[in-house]
Every structure is written in structure tokens, then in C-alpha cells.
Amino acid sequence: GDSVTQMEGPVTLSEEAFLTINCTYTATGYPSLFWYVQYPGEGLQLLLKATKADDKGSNKGFEATYRKETTSFHLEKGSVQVSDSAVYFCALSDQDGGFKTIFGAGTRLFVKA
Amino acid sequence: EAGVVQSPRYKIIEKKQPVAFWCNPISGHNTLYWYRQNLGQGPELLIRYENEEAVDDSQLPKDRFSAERLKGVDSTLKIQPAELGDSAVYLCASSRTYNEQFFGPGTRLTVL
């Protein structure tokens, strides 16, 4: 079945450092890919998405490119801030899977001032 | 617009007791989801509704879990009786399309 694998955390960075959180997926069809963010005490929020190969999703300085050849959707940000501290979830939704959304385990990010 | 509302935010019960969670989705969203999120893991779908109809309940443990969405708006998820392994955060989400889901803050359940 469909699955999402993302790098284990926690990831600890200093402010203004470069961020990469790796995400790879397996799917039978051509899924849409998502990054969700969960701030402490809050629900998940959609951060960005990409619906087809080579699409780049971007929001709030974060970006991720849908790489079909490597089945990856890595999250990047050039300069992180303390306010970016949160848990980040990679996810996919596949028409072949009835549009069921499959989430990765999440990666916790700590950004130090 | 108002977000997805869930209540209660926290619930502590003893095992074998019943518990219920309530969700009010965003107005106009006809798709509603219930997820369970165990500590350190991503959300796992329990049930998905299209209006009043449960279109995917394959992951719902039907021996003890039940859900309803009367009139295609609010939804209730019930566990009876609760077990220790049911301790988790229960998330409700809604969407207008299949792609973007909006999540509530969740209910953190602790079963003692």
C-alpha cells in the first residue's frame, strides 16, 4: 500500500540556518503531495502542496519539489526562525487509494535563537 | 471563516468507561474525517464522511468505536468501552475538495 517515510527528528538548528527535511513516498498511482505543520497545542495546518511531477509548492519561505524519479518531496527553507519550531508532516493523497491521506511520522524541528 | 471546532480538548477516563468526542466542521465542507494520532506518529484515518455517508471506515475498530454525522454537519466519535491503548489525540478535519484538509486542535484522550 501507499506509504510515506520522513527523516527522524528531532532536528535542532540555530536561527538563520538552512533546513532540509527529507520525505520519500511509495504509491501505486500519481499522488498529490503535502507538507503539514503542527505548532505546539494546535492542529495540523497545510503548509504547501504539489499535485504533479516537477511542481514546486511554496509558502512562508518553505518550498518542496515533487520529484517523481526519486519519489521524493523534501522540505527546504533557506533561513529558519525560532517561530518555525514545530512538527512537520509529509503526506500523500492518491486517487487509486480513494483519496485517503497517508501521513509520515512527523519530524520535530527546534530552532534556537 | 471559523475553523474546525472540537470538544473537549482534553479527557481523562478510566478504562472500560465510555467517551465521546464532538466535531463541528467548517461551514460548507461536506467531507469530514476523524483521525487518531498516537504519540510520535502521524495521524491515521479512522473514518471519512461524505455528507452523512461514511465512505471509508475500514480502519475504524467497530467492536468499540462508533461514529455518526447526522444531517451531514456535526459529527460525534464514541469509544465504548475505552482501553488503555486508546490513549491518543483524536483529530477531526474537514474539506471541500479531496486535496486540502483543515484540522481541528484535537482531543487528547488519556485512559487510566
Short mmCIF file of C-alpha atoms in Angstrom, two decimals:
data_model
loop_
_atom_site.label_atom_id
_atom_site.label_comp_id
_atom_site.label_asym_id
_atom_site.label_seq_id
_atom_site.Cartn_x
_atom_site.Cartn_y
_atom_site.Cartn_z
CA GLY A 1 0.00 0.00 0.00
CA ASP A 2 0.88 3.66 -0.09
CA SER A 3 3.37 4.93 2.47
CA VAL A 4 5.39 7.98 3.45
CA THR A 5 8.81 7.93 5.08
CA GLN A 6 10.37 11.05 6.52
CA MET A 7 13.57 11.67 8.39
CA GLU A 8 13.51 11.12 12.11
CA GLY A 9 13.84 14.01 14.44
CA PRO A 10 14.31 15.98 16.38
CA VAL A 11 16.19 18.38 14.16
CA THR A 12 17.87 21.20 16.06
CA LEU A 13 19.11 24.25 14.18
CA SER A 14 20.30 27.72 15.01
CA GLU A 15 18.33 30.69 13.73
CA GLU A 16 19.08 31.55 10.07
CA ALA A 17 20.38 28.05 9.33
CA PHE A 18 19.32 26.11 6.22
CA LEU A 19 16.66 23.46 6.72
CA THR A 20 16.08 20.24 4.86
CA ILE A 21 13.60 17.59 5.98
CA ASN A 22 13.66 14.54 3.75
CA CYS A 23 10.49 12.78 2.62
CA THR A 24 10.08 9.83 0.28
CA TYR A 25 6.93 8.02 -0.70
CA THR A 26 5.56 4.89 -2.32
CA ALA A 27 2.28 5.00 -4.18
CA THR A 28 0.51 2.94 -6.81
CA GLY A 29 -0.80 5.92 -8.74
CA TYR A 30 0.12 9.57 -9.13
CA PRO A 31 -0.45 11.11 -5.74
CA SER A 32 -0.71 14.67 -4.61
CA LEU A 33 1.95 15.50 -2.01
CA PHE A 34 1.69 17.74 1.02
CA TRP A 35 3.60 19.18 3.91
CA TYR A 36 1.60 19.93 7.06
CA VAL A 37 2.91 21.78 10.11
CA GLN A 38 1.73 21.36 13.70
CA TYR A 39 2.62 24.11 16.14
CA PRO A 40 2.52 23.31 19.87
CA GLY A 41 -1.04 22.93 21.11
CA GLU A 42 -2.57 23.41 17.67
CA GLY A 43 -4.00 21.26 14.92
CA LEU A 44 -2.22 20.45 11.67
CA GLN A 45 -2.09 23.20 9.06
CA LEU A 46 -1.39 22.74 5.39
CA LEU A 47 1.99 24.34 4.65
CA LEU A 48 2.33 23.59 0.95
CA LYS A 49 1.33 21.07 -1.69
CA ALA A 50 2.19 19.81 -5.17
CA THR A 51 -0.17 17.87 -7.38
CA LYS A 52 2.04 16.63 -10.20
CA ALA A 53 5.63 15.81 -11.05
CA ASP A 54 8.09 18.72 -11.08
CA ASP A 55 5.61 21.03 -9.36
CA LYS A 56 7.12 23.18 -6.63
CA GLY A 57 4.99 24.06 -3.65
CA SER A 58 5.99 27.09 -1.60
CA ASN A 59 4.71 29.05 1.38
CA LYS A 60 6.22 31.18 4.16
CA GLY A 61 9.73 30.70 2.76
CA PHE A 62 9.36 26.91 2.69
CA GLU A 63 9.44 25.01 -0.56
CA ALA A 64 9.35 21.43 -1.80
CA THR A 65 9.58 19.96 -5.30
CA TYR A 66 7.66 16.86 -6.43
CA ARG A 67 10.35 14.52 -7.77
CA LYS A 68 8.72 11.54 -9.42
CA GLU A 69 12.00 9.95 -10.49
CA THR A 70 13.23 9.77 -6.90
CA THR A 71 9.75 9.57 -5.30
CA SER A 72 10.70 12.42 -3.01
CA PHE A 73 9.24 15.67 -1.70
CA HIS A 74 11.93 17.18 0.52
CA LEU A 75 11.08 20.30 2.52
CA GLU A 76 13.57 23.17 2.48
CA LYS A 77 13.92 26.66 3.91
CA GLY A 78 16.86 28.91 3.41
CA SER A 79 16.83 30.66 6.80
CA VAL A 80 14.81 29.28 9.70
CA GLN A 81 13.38 31.34 12.54
CA VAL A 82 12.58 30.43 16.13
CA SER A 83 8.90 30.65 15.19
CA ASP A 84 9.39 27.75 12.75
CA SER A 85 9.79 25.36 15.69
CA ALA A 86 7.06 22.78 15.16
CA VAL A 87 6.40 19.25 13.94
CA TYR A 88 6.35 18.81 10.17
CA PHE A 89 4.40 16.02 8.46
CA CYS A 90 4.82 14.85 4.90
CA ALA A 91 1.68 13.31 3.39
CA LEU A 92 0.22 11.97 0.18
CA SER A 93 -3.26 11.56 -1.22
CA ASP A 94 -3.76 9.10 -4.02
CA GLN A 95 -6.82 8.69 -6.23
CA ASP A 96 -6.02 4.99 -6.51
CA GLY A 97 -6.24 4.87 -2.72
CA GLY A 98 -9.61 6.54 -2.70
CA PHE A 99 -8.02 9.90 -1.84
CA LYS A 100 -7.09 8.60 1.57
CA THR A 101 -4.37 10.79 3.04
CA ILE A 102 -1.33 8.92 4.34
CA PHE A 103 0.92 10.78 6.76
CA GLY A 104 4.54 10.27 7.68
CA ALA A 105 5.54 10.01 11.33
CA GLY A 106 6.48 13.67 11.59
CA THR A 107 9.78 15.47 12.17
CA ARG A 108 10.14 17.77 15.14
CA LEU A 109 12.16 20.93 14.48
CA PHE A 110 13.72 23.03 17.22
CA VAL A 111 15.21 26.38 16.24
CA LYS A 112 17.49 28.08 18.77
CA ALA A 113 17.95 31.84 18.97
CA GLU B 1 -14.01 31.87 8.42
CA ALA B 2 -14.22 29.87 11.63
CA GLY B 3 -12.04 26.78 11.80
CA VAL B 4 -12.85 23.23 12.75
CA VAL B 5 -14.09 23.09 16.33
CA GLN B 6 -13.55 20.10 18.58
CA SER B 7 -14.54 19.40 22.14
CA PRO B 8 -13.46 18.57 24.68
CA ARG B 9 -9.77 19.46 24.28
CA TYR B 10 -8.71 17.04 26.98
CA LYS B 11 -10.36 13.99 28.50
CA ILE B 12 -9.15 11.64 31.21
CA ILE B 13 -11.15 8.48 31.88
CA GLU B 14 -10.66 5.09 33.44
CA LYS B 15 -10.53 2.01 31.24
CA LYS B 16 -13.85 0.41 30.37
CA GLN B 17 -15.61 3.77 30.57
CA PRO B 18 -17.30 5.32 27.53
CA VAL B 19 -16.14 8.56 25.96
CA ALA B 20 -17.39 10.78 23.15
CA PHE B 21 -15.77 13.47 21.05
CA TRP B 22 -17.56 16.16 19.10
CA CYS B 23 -16.56 17.95 15.92
CA ASN B 24 -18.07 20.90 14.08
CA PRO B 25 -16.51 21.26 10.61
CA ILE B 26 -16.00 24.41 8.59
CA SER B 27 -19.26 25.61 7.09
CA GLY B 28 -19.77 24.29 3.59
CA HIS B 29 -17.27 21.43 3.92
CA ASN B 30 -19.09 18.25 3.01
CA THR B 31 -16.18 15.90 3.75
CA LEU B 32 -15.34 15.16 7.37
CA TYR B 33 -12.52 13.00 8.71
CA TRP B 34 -11.67 11.51 12.08
CA TYR B 35 -8.03 10.62 12.70
CA ARG B 36 -6.15 9.10 15.60
CA GLN B 37 -2.65 10.35 16.31
CA ASN B 38 -0.51 8.28 18.63
CA LEU B 39 2.43 9.89 20.38
CA GLY B 40 5.31 10.48 17.99
CA GLN B 41 3.36 9.36 14.94
CA GLY B 42 1.37 10.89 12.14
CA PRO B 43 -2.42 10.88 12.04
CA GLU B 44 -4.15 7.68 10.92
CA LEU B 45 -7.58 7.83 9.35
CA LEU B 46 -10.40 6.22 11.31
CA ILE B 47 -13.38 7.24 9.21
CA ARG B 48 -14.29 9.61 6.38
CA TYR B 49 -17.73 11.02 5.68
CA GLU B 50 -19.13 12.49 2.50
CA ASN B 51 -22.13 14.39 3.85
CA GLU B 52 -23.98 11.86 6.01
CA GLU B 53 -22.42 8.78 4.41
CA ALA B 54 -19.40 7.02 5.86
CA VAL B 55 -17.42 6.27 2.67
CA ASP B 56 -14.29 4.86 4.33
CA ASP B 57 -14.47 3.25 7.75
CA SER B 58 -12.08 0.41 7.05
CA GLN B 59 -9.70 1.48 9.86
CA LEU B 60 -12.38 2.02 12.50
CA PRO B 61 -12.32 -0.69 15.22
CA LYS B 62 -16.02 -1.35 15.01
CA ASP B 63 -16.21 -3.51 18.11
CA ARG B 64 -15.74 -0.48 20.33
CA PHE B 65 -15.72 2.61 18.12
CA SER B 66 -18.72 4.24 16.51
CA ALA B 67 -19.29 7.48 14.71
CA GLU B 68 -22.18 9.43 13.33
CA ARG B 69 -22.70 12.54 11.29
CA LEU B 70 -26.35 13.43 11.46
CA LYS B 71 -27.58 15.97 8.92
CA GLY B 72 -24.15 15.99 7.32
CA VAL B 73 -22.71 18.66 9.59
CA ASP B 74 -21.54 17.92 13.15
CA SER B 75 -20.03 14.59 13.98
CA THR B 76 -19.53 12.50 17.10
CA LEU B 77 -16.96 9.77 17.64
CA LYS B 78 -17.57 7.37 20.50
CA ILE B 79 -15.49 4.72 22.22
CA GLN B 80 -17.20 2.17 24.42
CA PRO B 81 -15.56 0.69 26.37
CA ALA B 82 -12.23 2.52 26.29
CA GLU B 83 -8.98 0.58 26.61
CA LEU B 84 -5.53 1.73 27.72
CA GLY B 85 -4.31 1.59 24.13
CA ASP B 86 -6.89 4.14 23.07
CA SER B 87 -4.89 6.94 24.68
CA ALA B 88 -4.08 9.29 21.80
CA VAL B 89 -5.06 12.58 20.20
CA TYR B 90 -8.24 12.36 18.15
CA LEU B 91 -8.27 14.81 15.28
CA CYS B 92 -11.18 15.98 13.20
CA ALA B 93 -10.67 17.52 9.78
CA SER B 94 -12.93 18.80 7.03
CA SER B 95 -12.56 19.67 3.38
CA ARG B 96 -14.47 20.96 0.42
CA THR B 97 -12.29 19.08 -2.03
CA TYR B 98 -10.25 15.96 -1.74
CA ASN B 99 -6.98 17.83 -1.65
CA GLU B 100 -6.84 20.28 1.23
CA GLN B 101 -7.98 19.28 4.69
CA PHE B 102 -8.43 21.69 7.59
CA PHE B 103 -7.76 20.24 11.03
CA GLY B 104 -9.18 20.99 14.41
CA PRO B 105 -6.96 21.24 17.51
CA GLY B 106 -7.76 17.69 18.57
CA THR B 107 -8.92 15.97 21.73
CA ARG B 108 -6.21 14.44 23.89
CA LEU B 109 -7.58 11.27 25.49
CA THR B 110 -5.87 9.63 28.44
CA VAL B 111 -7.17 6.25 29.56
CA LEU B 112 -6.04 5.20 33.04
#
